[in-house]
Amino acid sequence: DSDEDNEDNLFGDDDWEISFDEVDDHISEFQEDEFVREAFAKGMDLREYARNIEKELSGIEREHEIDYINQAKNFIELHNQIQSCDQTLATMENMLSVFQMDLGNISTEIQTLQDKSFSMNIKLKNRTAVEKKLSSVLEGTVVSPSMIKVITEDEVDEAWLAYLMELNKKMTYVKNGQTNSIKAIRDIGPEMEKLRLKATEKIRDFLLNKIRSLRIPNTNVQILQQSVLLKYKALYQFVIERYSDVAFEIMHNYINTMRWYFFNHFERYNRTLQKLQNPIGDKFTLIGYDENTRKGGLFGSGKIALQDKTNMFALGDRIDTLRNQDAGVILVHVAENKNQKYPYEALFRSFNLTFIDNASSEYLFIVEFFAKDAKPNVDWAKDIFAEIFDTTIKMGLNSTKQYVETTYDAIGILLCIRLNTQFALELQRRRVPALEGYTNQTNMLLWPRFQAIMDTQIESVKKATNKLVVKDVHPHHITRRYGEFSASLLILNEDYNDSILSNNLLRLRNEVEQFLEKTAETFDEPKNSLIFLINNYDLIITILGETGGKAIEAEVNHFKELLNSKISGFVEKELQPYFSSLISFNKQVDQGKDITTIDSDVFEQISSDFAATWRQSITSINTSVIQHFTNFKNGTSILHAVLGQLIIYYTRFCNILEERMNDGSVRIKHQPVGVQSVM
């Protein structure tokens, strides 16, 4: 029956239309099914297979129904739980809806508060701005009774200055606000004008009184400047800004006072310093000038000239003026009580060091006190400085000019030049440009005079060369003066290397060398000429050597070369009278003569003469050297050179003699003196 029902279901429906294409498609799908392929593979009947499947499905269905019935209680509990959850969720939904409504209300309130806050903030800013402007107006326009009382009635002091600064701020505010329509600003203007005039009057009186006090004797200007004027410099700044005519009156009063103060003090100090001067040298104390000519005599001997008491050419302790930079200045009253005298460079240093210290302090004060707009103005300060110190500077330059025009002390002038360089460097270190012109003008006075003195010194040596009347082999007075003078100048040029000085020294050296050479030519005996040159060169070297220093070294080496060349010539001249045959023999050998051609009699004669006279000859040479060379050290050196050359000559002779005797070509009767015996 079931099969028939199935067939009825499949084919009983008259409306069912069969599509064979679809049947083919279904068949293809069945064939592809895994279970169908398996049934085909086993050769099973599909209908039987379908019925089996249906039975299995029915079994499974019944199992599920039983399982469902068994789980019915659980389903009921689950259903109840779901309903309970629905009720809970409904309650929560209701609560959330209420909460959402509350949030909406709060949001609206917050927005309202924000709007109110924004509005209040705008009002606050507006009120703050108004308050600030109003406060500024009040602060800038309200003048307290206490301020009026202090400024108009009290004396100028620190409290008065504080009120003045406050008034100045108010005046600045009122001046800047003149274009405003604020009535308070317009009304306060005339009152502040009265205070300005009263304050200016009191400032003028106060500062002019302080400036007048600078004229009181024994007033310490720097203390007054630092403790009073600079302390109240804001007063001057006030009148510069508020009443320029009064400011210029104060400034010119100060300029006139300080011009008088500095000129009088330095003029008096300079005048008293000049009384302490110890003159050094004059137009007669030149290198080439002989002191004896003043007495009507001719050029004196070296022995007399060596006693040069002027000390114009030796530097000595005068260098201390330059080196002791920390030394104090000359105190006139102390020097007068002790009857002390000083060379000009010491006076020059004291005057200029005192002047520079005072001028530097004054310049720095001017820069700070008279600054415009509360800012230092170098050009403005230099103009004020020039007005104050113009007369003092002219006085100082005139004093220097008076000295340099008459002096012949080149060392003193050069010391002043070096001191002036130190002053210029110190002014640069202190950053005081206002005195640069002064140091430059001082240099322009000193250098030309130094050059003129050097020309005069060189010319004096030239004139001495043309008046040669010298017969003494001892050092000439010109030599000693030149040695001391050149050593002094070289020391003063050690750290400067001035080409002007170097060129003048070279010119002077050339003239002195020419003088010595021409003087040496006047001696009748050539040996005396050499002795004269050796003594003079040695003296120069000795003086330079005692001085020391790097700058001296090159000069010493130059004269050592000259000295050594003259010593070599003297050695030959000194040996010639005593060992003429020995010297002649050596010269023949030097000229290349064949020693085998020298006759035995020559060897015999030289050997016997030397043996007979060498002791006495050396004694005579020693006496001669001691007599002619006053410098023991130099004389000893020359004696060693003479004996050394003698040993060289005699050793060569003995060697040649021994060689000839060994080959049997020479026979002598007297055995020659051994070289060791002579040594």
XYZ file of C-alpha atoms in Angstrom:
679
model
C 0.000 0.000 0.000
C 2.698 2.381 0.827
C 4.330 1.763 -2.537
C 1.104 2.434 -4.265
C 0.646 5.588 -2.227
C 4.072 6.680 -3.254
C 3.296 5.989 -6.852
C 0.079 7.957 -6.481
C 2.113 10.790 -5.020
C 4.537 10.619 -7.891
C 2.246 10.012 -10.855
C -1.351 10.439 -9.591
C -1.314 14.212 -9.844
C -2.915 15.115 -13.136
C -1.303 18.549 -12.936
C 2.195 17.141 -12.651
C 4.169 17.608 -15.785
C 7.211 15.515 -16.258
C 10.334 17.009 -17.841
C 12.696 14.381 -18.999
C 15.563 16.783 -18.922
C 14.954 17.303 -15.246
C 14.698 13.560 -14.741
C 18.072 13.169 -16.334
C 19.488 15.842 -14.104
C 18.089 14.196 -10.975
C 19.420 10.841 -12.070
C 22.827 12.413 -12.551
C 22.701 13.931 -9.088
C 21.639 10.548 -7.548
C 24.499 8.869 -9.285
C 26.941 11.335 -7.911
C 25.644 10.821 -4.370
C 28.110 8.854 -2.304
C 25.511 6.448 -0.872
C 23.926 5.868 -4.290
C 27.307 5.079 -5.813
C 27.944 2.723 -2.930
C 24.532 1.001 -3.488
C 25.236 0.661 -7.181
C 28.621 -0.690 -6.391
C 27.075 -3.360 -4.182
C 24.421 -4.154 -6.784
C 21.571 -3.260 -4.510
C 18.013 -2.557 -5.626
C 17.328 1.095 -5.314
C 13.790 0.644 -4.138
C 14.935 -1.726 -1.458
C 17.642 0.673 -0.592
C 15.091 3.507 -0.329
C 12.846 1.497 1.938
C 15.800 0.761 4.227
C 16.631 4.363 4.391
C 13.045 5.239 5.199
C 13.026 2.721 8.029
C 16.203 4.192 9.445
C 14.732 7.646 9.295
C 11.560 6.499 11.040
C 13.679 4.963 13.786
C 15.652 8.090 14.244
C 12.460 10.149 14.316
C 10.968 7.987 17.042
C 14.208 8.308 19.038
C 14.023 12.072 18.769
C 10.405 12.119 19.820
C 11.210 10.039 22.879
C 14.175 12.293 23.677
C 11.981 15.376 23.261
C 9.381 13.941 25.599
C 12.151 13.209 28.103
C 13.413 16.832 27.840
C 9.946 18.397 28.058
C 10.454 19.407 31.708
C 13.678 21.136 30.853
C 11.970 22.940 27.988
C 9.272 24.144 30.355
C 11.891 25.460 32.839
C 13.749 27.130 30.004
C 10.517 28.680 28.813
C 9.837 30.015 32.303
C 13.359 31.447 32.550
C 12.967 33.153 29.208
C 9.710 34.724 30.325
C 11.395 35.879 33.567
C 14.243 37.405 31.569
C 11.755 39.124 29.284
C 10.102 40.671 32.313
C 13.498 41.776 33.731
C 14.546 43.211 30.403
C 11.244 45.041 30.140
C 11.867 46.570 33.578
C 15.412 47.550 32.591
C 14.142 48.964 29.325
C 11.731 51.092 31.259
C 14.502 52.264 33.626
C 16.842 53.052 30.749
C 14.114 54.999 29.030
C 13.650 57.069 32.194
C 17.464 57.478 32.500
C 17.673 58.531 28.884
C 15.058 61.153 29.526
C 16.987 62.363 32.600
C 20.227 62.554 30.560
C 18.440 64.592 27.980
C 17.264 66.983 30.657
C 20.786 67.203 32.166
C 22.342 67.826 28.753
C 19.919 70.653 28.244
C 20.825 72.078 31.648
C 24.584 71.761 30.890
C 24.153 73.596 27.632
C 22.277 76.291 29.493
C 25.088 76.517 32.070
C 27.708 76.672 29.314
C 25.896 79.515 27.681
C 25.668 81.325 31.017
C 29.399 80.625 31.747
C 30.454 81.946 28.337
C 28.400 85.054 28.884
C 29.886 85.559 32.360
C 33.431 84.993 31.026
C 32.940 87.689 28.414
C 31.649 90.034 31.082
C 34.663 89.185 33.315
C 37.144 89.874 30.528
C 35.488 93.140 29.729
C 35.476 94.167 33.370
C 39.124 93.070 33.798
C 40.149 95.087 30.761
C 38.276 98.073 32.056
C 39.822 97.611 35.494
C 43.309 97.352 33.997
C 42.850 100.499 31.970
C 41.307 102.269 34.886
C 44.089 101.093 37.210
C 46.688 102.267 34.686
C 44.999 105.614 34.424
C 44.795 105.936 38.194
C 48.391 104.866 38.688
C 49.604 107.188 35.967
C 47.577 110.204 36.918
C 47.026 110.191 40.648
C 49.707 112.189 42.463
C 49.659 111.543 46.173
C 49.966 114.401 48.656
C 53.047 112.745 50.143
C 54.768 112.848 46.758
C 53.948 116.523 46.319
C 55.195 117.324 49.815
C 58.480 115.393 49.479
C 59.365 116.754 46.055
C 58.537 120.360 46.873
C 59.733 120.596 50.470
C 62.279 117.876 51.347
C 66.000 117.803 50.621
C 67.352 115.592 47.854
C 68.188 112.152 49.213
C 67.427 108.537 48.392
C 63.776 108.832 49.457
C 63.405 111.987 47.383
C 64.964 110.155 44.425
C 62.450 107.316 44.777
C 59.538 109.783 44.597
C 61.168 111.467 41.611
C 61.358 108.163 39.750
C 57.679 107.560 40.494
C 56.829 111.056 39.268
C 58.852 110.465 36.111
C 56.810 107.350 35.347
C 53.571 109.307 35.790
C 54.833 112.081 33.548
C 55.748 109.566 30.879
C 52.270 108.063 31.111
C 50.543 111.427 30.893
C 52.748 112.483 27.973
C 51.949 109.317 26.069
C 48.222 109.703 26.836
C 47.810 113.308 25.758
C 45.745 112.274 22.726
C 43.244 110.366 24.890
C 39.909 111.847 25.783
C 40.320 110.947 29.458
C 39.574 114.030 31.467
C 41.814 112.981 34.374
C 44.843 112.977 32.083
C 44.019 116.435 30.789
C 43.491 117.763 34.289
C 46.669 116.351 35.860
C 48.998 117.746 33.176
C 49.390 121.268 34.618
C 49.978 119.911 38.122
C 52.722 117.603 36.928
C 54.304 120.486 35.025
C 54.611 122.382 38.306
C 56.231 119.351 39.932
C 58.610 118.980 36.959
C 59.822 122.548 37.307
C 60.204 122.243 41.077
C 62.054 118.922 40.785
C 64.336 120.349 38.085
C 65.139 123.339 40.273
C 66.082 121.146 43.228
C 68.126 118.775 41.024
C 70.011 121.718 39.510
C 70.851 123.164 42.921
C 71.845 119.771 44.304
C 74.171 118.788 41.431
C 75.740 122.236 41.042
C 76.529 122.287 44.762
C 78.200 118.883 44.493
C 80.162 120.012 41.441
C 81.286 123.198 43.216
C 82.578 121.080 46.081
C 85.108 119.585 43.638
C 86.977 122.898 43.764
C 87.533 122.626 47.504
C 91.229 121.851 48.241
C 92.117 118.254 49.113
C 88.785 116.975 47.826
C 88.954 113.358 46.681
C 87.291 113.649 43.297
C 86.894 109.939 42.650
C 85.209 109.296 45.998
C 82.803 112.171 45.410
C 82.046 110.871 41.929
C 81.418 107.318 43.054
C 79.613 107.930 46.337
C 77.500 110.936 45.334
C 77.279 111.739 41.647
C 76.941 108.198 40.350
C 74.641 107.350 43.228
C 72.297 110.098 42.033
C 72.944 109.823 38.299
C 69.198 109.272 37.814
C 68.787 112.962 38.679
C 70.820 113.940 35.642
C 68.926 111.461 33.483
C 65.703 113.137 34.638
C 66.782 116.623 33.595
C 68.143 115.321 30.275
C 64.685 114.014 29.522
C 62.578 116.712 31.203
C 64.637 119.895 30.951
C 67.575 119.634 28.543
C 68.721 123.241 29.081
C 69.359 122.541 32.749
C 71.117 119.281 31.826
C 73.508 121.163 29.521
C 74.084 123.802 32.194
C 75.037 121.088 34.695
C 77.251 119.318 32.155
C 79.147 122.481 31.140
C 79.552 123.490 34.766
C 81.055 120.072 35.449
C 83.311 120.324 32.373
C 84.642 123.740 33.409
C 85.215 122.602 36.984
C 87.061 119.434 36.032
C 89.090 121.227 33.341
C 90.283 123.645 36.005
C 90.841 120.851 38.512
C 92.942 118.570 36.293
C 94.961 121.321 34.635
C 95.945 122.949 37.922
C 96.822 119.686 39.634
C 98.849 118.257 36.758
C 100.515 121.543 35.891
C 101.679 121.865 39.503
C 102.733 118.195 39.635
C 104.666 118.497 36.378
C 106.380 121.698 37.489
C 107.583 120.134 40.729
C 108.655 116.953 38.936
C 110.937 118.936 36.626
C 112.799 120.222 39.673
C 113.716 116.623 40.489
C 115.314 115.951 37.103
C 118.896 114.749 36.955
C 120.166 115.894 33.535
C 122.035 113.201 31.646
C 124.363 114.261 28.863
C 124.442 117.263 26.578
C 125.540 118.069 23.054
C 129.147 117.370 24.040
C 128.543 113.906 25.470
C 128.497 112.091 22.152
C 130.125 108.801 21.232
C 132.706 110.476 19.035
C 133.318 113.498 21.227
C 136.400 113.754 23.437
C 135.914 115.428 26.807
C 139.479 116.771 26.627
C 138.575 119.024 23.709
C 136.666 121.238 26.159
C 140.040 121.955 27.746
C 141.628 122.693 24.411
C 143.298 119.292 24.077
C 143.152 116.799 21.260
C 141.487 113.370 21.406
C 142.605 111.816 24.625
C 143.945 108.356 25.127
C 141.755 105.377 25.769
C 142.740 105.270 29.417
C 141.353 108.702 30.055
C 138.263 108.150 27.917
C 137.336 104.987 29.744
C 136.515 107.100 32.765
C 133.160 108.170 31.297
C 131.286 109.538 34.265
C 128.191 110.792 32.487
C 126.783 107.277 32.153
C 124.848 108.573 29.159
C 125.579 105.451 27.140
C 125.065 102.717 29.746
C 121.533 101.592 30.538
C 122.293 100.306 34.019
C 119.381 100.327 36.438
C 117.454 102.792 34.283
C 115.759 99.727 32.796
C 113.944 99.313 36.133
C 111.718 102.237 35.204
C 110.416 100.146 32.321
C 110.385 96.733 33.962
C 108.888 97.591 37.354
C 105.398 98.281 36.068
C 103.884 97.892 39.529
C 106.160 100.500 41.084
C 104.466 103.585 42.460
C 104.797 107.097 41.109
C 107.169 109.714 42.472
C 105.853 111.474 45.560
C 107.266 114.956 45.179
C 107.318 115.948 48.849
C 109.099 112.713 49.789
C 111.665 113.134 47.007
C 112.290 116.755 47.970
C 112.798 115.856 51.618
C 115.319 113.192 50.622
C 116.907 115.427 47.970
C 116.402 112.704 45.369
C 117.009 113.221 41.654
C 115.685 111.159 38.777
C 116.413 110.712 35.067
C 113.780 112.156 32.773
C 112.140 108.822 31.938
C 111.241 108.345 35.632
C 109.560 111.756 35.650
C 107.863 110.942 32.337
C 106.518 107.698 33.775
C 105.224 109.280 36.985
C 103.468 112.137 35.210
C 101.878 109.998 32.505
C 100.962 107.108 34.780
C 99.224 109.510 37.158
C 97.568 111.262 34.238
C 96.371 108.018 32.636
C 94.982 106.678 35.911
C 93.034 109.875 36.551
C 91.934 110.232 32.941
C 90.786 106.602 32.758
C 88.728 106.983 35.901
C 87.259 110.232 34.596
C 86.410 108.718 31.210
C 84.586 105.784 32.770
C 82.682 108.203 35.008
C 81.696 110.340 32.018
C 80.497 107.306 30.072
C 78.261 106.252 32.938
C 77.044 109.577 34.312
C 76.476 111.608 31.147
C 75.065 108.775 29.052
C 72.049 109.728 26.975
C 68.965 107.543 27.136
C 70.591 105.590 29.979
C 72.901 103.939 27.418
C 76.669 104.524 27.132
C 77.652 106.604 24.117
C 81.376 106.464 23.378
C 81.421 109.363 20.915
C 79.473 111.597 23.294
C 81.784 110.646 26.173
C 84.894 111.334 24.056
C 83.615 114.825 23.249
C 83.071 115.636 26.929
C 86.435 114.072 27.816
C 88.195 116.177 25.177
C 86.702 119.397 26.562
C 87.868 118.504 30.070
C 91.399 117.359 29.248
C 92.282 119.463 26.223
C 94.375 121.976 28.177
C 95.965 119.298 30.362
C 96.938 117.211 27.333
C 98.471 120.246 25.626
C 100.422 121.043 28.783
C 101.732 117.470 28.999
C 102.716 117.384 25.333
C 104.434 120.774 25.601
C 106.405 119.563 28.606
C 107.559 116.494 26.688
C 108.373 118.643 23.662
C 110.511 121.028 25.723
C 112.565 118.121 26.983
C 113.033 116.250 23.708
C 114.041 119.379 21.804
C 117.116 119.876 23.984
C 118.152 116.404 25.124
C 120.835 114.193 23.594
C 119.942 111.241 25.807
C 118.861 108.641 23.245
C 118.447 105.982 25.930
C 116.117 108.229 27.908
C 114.073 108.981 24.787
C 113.826 105.288 23.898
C 112.779 104.442 27.457
C 110.019 107.044 27.147
C 108.950 105.470 23.841
C 108.699 102.051 25.475
C 106.819 103.500 28.447
C 104.419 105.213 26.064
C 103.789 101.863 24.373
C 102.972 100.343 27.763
C 100.560 103.188 28.453
C 98.826 102.688 25.097
C 98.399 98.966 25.746
C 97.068 99.636 29.234
C 94.532 102.097 27.839
C 93.389 99.463 25.364
C 93.023 96.968 28.193
C 90.958 99.467 30.171
C 88.912 100.277 27.046
C 89.630 103.991 27.194
C 89.894 105.159 23.564
C 89.802 108.848 24.461
C 93.586 108.992 25.101
C 94.642 107.222 21.928
C 95.413 110.576 20.309
C 97.569 111.600 23.276
C 99.805 108.527 23.113
C 100.083 108.883 19.327
C 101.122 112.534 19.617
C 103.652 111.616 22.279
C 105.158 109.068 19.911
C 105.321 111.714 17.203
C 107.424 113.837 19.548
C 109.744 111.066 20.726
C 110.591 109.080 17.590
C 111.795 111.991 15.413
C 113.985 113.244 18.245
C 115.403 109.773 18.782
C 116.260 109.599 15.087
C 117.891 113.020 15.245
C 120.021 111.987 18.239
C 121.084 108.787 16.471
C 122.069 110.814 13.418
C 124.089 113.109 15.679
C 125.821 110.165 17.356
C 126.700 108.584 14.025
C 127.943 111.911 12.708
C 130.138 112.335 15.791
C 131.874 109.035 14.985
C 132.403 110.187 11.388
C 134.005 113.399 12.633
C 136.215 111.437 15.021
C 137.399 109.332 12.078
C 138.545 112.483 10.319
C 140.514 113.688 13.375
C 142.588 110.590 14.103
C 145.465 111.224 16.520
C 145.667 107.892 18.365
C 148.860 106.059 19.292
C 147.625 103.871 22.136
C 146.774 100.206 21.482
C 144.383 100.081 24.433
C 140.592 100.318 23.872
C 139.446 103.689 22.603
C 136.843 105.683 24.525
C 134.609 105.560 21.441
C 134.686 101.777 21.640
C 133.522 101.683 25.243
C 130.799 104.223 24.589
C 129.656 102.350 21.529
C 129.605 99.026 23.404
C 127.538 100.421 26.254
C 125.275 102.394 23.937
C 124.569 99.549 21.505
C 123.997 97.098 24.374
C 121.498 99.506 25.927
C 119.585 99.986 22.684
C 119.576 96.266 21.911
C 118.072 95.493 25.318
C 115.369 98.092 24.775
C 114.625 96.591 21.366
C 114.471 92.994 22.589
C 110.688 92.557 22.548
C 109.908 95.173 19.912
C 112.234 94.669 16.908
C 111.722 98.219 15.652
C 113.174 98.516 12.173
C 114.053 102.183 12.794
C 116.198 101.235 15.765
C 117.769 98.236 14.025
C 118.742 100.320 10.989
C 120.293 103.010 13.168
C 122.281 100.443 15.128
C 123.596 98.967 11.897
C 124.623 102.412 10.647
C 126.349 103.157 13.941
C 128.157 99.809 13.957
C 129.438 100.349 10.437
C 130.771 103.784 11.375
C 132.480 102.456 14.508
C 134.073 99.583 12.583
C 135.276 102.024 9.941
C 136.656 104.283 12.662
C 138.564 101.403 14.275
C 139.941 100.151 10.964
C 141.151 103.608 9.959
C 142.592 104.204 13.414
C 144.459 100.890 13.205
C 145.987 101.998 9.913
C 147.701 104.936 11.655
C 150.025 102.651 13.654
C 153.527 102.259 12.310
C 153.748 98.572 13.137
C 151.145 96.166 11.679
C 151.220 94.158 14.892
C 150.134 97.204 16.885
C 147.262 97.700 14.468
C 146.111 94.162 15.189
C 146.567 94.639 18.935
C 144.484 97.822 18.795
C 141.656 96.115 16.893
C 141.752 93.041 19.134
C 141.544 95.140 22.297
C 138.639 97.181 20.953
C 136.676 94.238 19.576
C 137.255 92.357 22.809
C 135.962 95.293 24.849
C 132.786 95.441 22.746
C 132.254 91.702 23.164
C 132.865 91.957 26.916
C 130.354 94.774 27.355
C 127.750 93.020 25.220
C 128.390 89.720 26.983
C 127.895 91.284 30.409
C 124.555 92.613 29.228
C 123.221 89.291 27.916
C 119.902 88.626 26.243
C 118.765 87.160 22.942
C 118.993 90.490 21.156
C 122.691 90.743 22.090
C 123.677 87.314 20.784
C 123.761 88.182 17.073
C 125.825 91.299 17.758
C 128.314 89.349 19.886
C 128.736 86.733 17.168
C 129.444 89.443 14.614
C 132.267 90.949 16.666
C 133.621 87.522 17.580
C 134.141 86.841 13.891
C 136.039 90.111 13.552
C 138.034 89.367 16.708
C 139.009 85.857 15.636
C 140.212 87.073 12.254
C 142.438 89.682 13.923
C 143.737 87.184 16.492
C 144.782 84.862 13.661
C 146.759 87.704 12.106
C 148.320 88.640 15.443
C 149.446 85.062 16.083
C 151.494 85.081 12.886
C 152.930 88.520 13.650
C 153.857 87.521 17.205
C 155.623 84.288 16.177
C 157.467 85.792 13.226
C 160.333 87.534 15.127
C 161.148 84.453 17.200
C 160.518 81.536 14.855
C 160.882 83.040 11.388
C 162.801 80.065 9.933
C 160.256 77.575 11.306
C 157.354 79.631 9.917
C 159.098 80.008 6.548
C 159.626 76.225 6.405
C 155.910 75.591 7.045
C 154.828 78.136 4.463
C 157.033 76.484 1.845
C 155.417 73.165 2.654
C 151.971 74.787 2.460
C 152.869 76.131 -0.957
C 153.538 72.575 -2.147
C 157.338 72.462 -2.114
C 158.808 68.980 -2.472
C 160.173 68.113 0.969
C 162.736 65.741 -0.555
C 164.506 68.728 -2.072
C 164.989 70.503 1.245
C 168.643 70.434 2.228
C 169.859 68.839 5.487
C 171.368 72.136 6.555
C 167.878 73.672 6.715
C 166.690 70.991 9.095
C 169.895 71.360 11.124
C 169.548 75.141 11.346
C 165.874 75.144 12.327
C 166.356 72.381 14.881
C 169.348 74.004 16.555
C 167.789 77.500 16.566
C 164.570 76.222 18.075
C 166.398 74.245 20.758
C 168.451 77.272 21.697
C 165.714 79.930 21.808
C 162.266 78.390 22.288
C 162.098 78.852 26.057
C 163.219 82.467 25.992
C 161.012 83.176 22.992
C 157.895 81.845 24.697
C 158.707 83.937 27.775
C 159.046 87.019 25.600
C 155.771 86.244 23.852
C 154.021 85.843 27.201
C 155.368 89.188 28.397
C 154.313 90.873 25.175
C 150.772 89.498 25.346
C 150.340 90.521 28.980
C 151.663 93.983 28.188
C 149.446 94.628 25.170
C 146.166 92.997 26.214
C 144.636 94.489 29.334
C 141.860 91.908 29.484
C 143.490 88.967 31.251
C 140.958 86.490 29.914
C 141.441 87.690 26.372
C 145.220 87.801 26.781
C 145.276 84.224 28.051
C 143.161 83.118 25.112
C 145.493 84.858 22.666
C 148.580 83.378 24.351
C 147.066 79.908 23.974
C 146.370 80.649 20.318
C 150.000 81.723 19.766
C 151.419 78.670 21.524
C 148.931 76.425 19.783
C 150.008 77.694 16.371
C 153.665 77.278 17.392
C 152.983 73.649 18.347
C 151.285 73.072 14.981
C 154.286 74.491 13.078
C 156.847 72.630 15.156
C 154.938 69.348 15.093
C 154.788 69.444 11.297
C 158.525 70.203 11.161
C 159.335 67.289 13.480
C 157.157 64.897 11.485
C 158.824 65.846 8.210
C 162.285 65.649 9.833
C 161.534 62.208 11.207
C 160.324 61.052 7.794
C 163.532 62.279 6.101
C 165.729 60.763 8.773
C 163.969 57.416 8.468
C 164.617 57.232 4.737
C 168.260 58.193 5.359
C 168.182 61.319 3.264
C 168.862 63.659 6.215
C 171.375 63.500 9.025
C 171.569 66.162 11.764
C 174.015 66.660 14.580
C 171.603 68.027 17.206
C 168.639 66.010 18.354
C 165.478 68.235 18.059
C 163.519 69.191 21.155
C 160.562 66.862 21.679
C 157.092 68.221 21.009
C 155.931 67.104 24.438
C 158.655 69.215 26.024
C 157.395 72.297 24.226
C 153.780 71.573 25.185
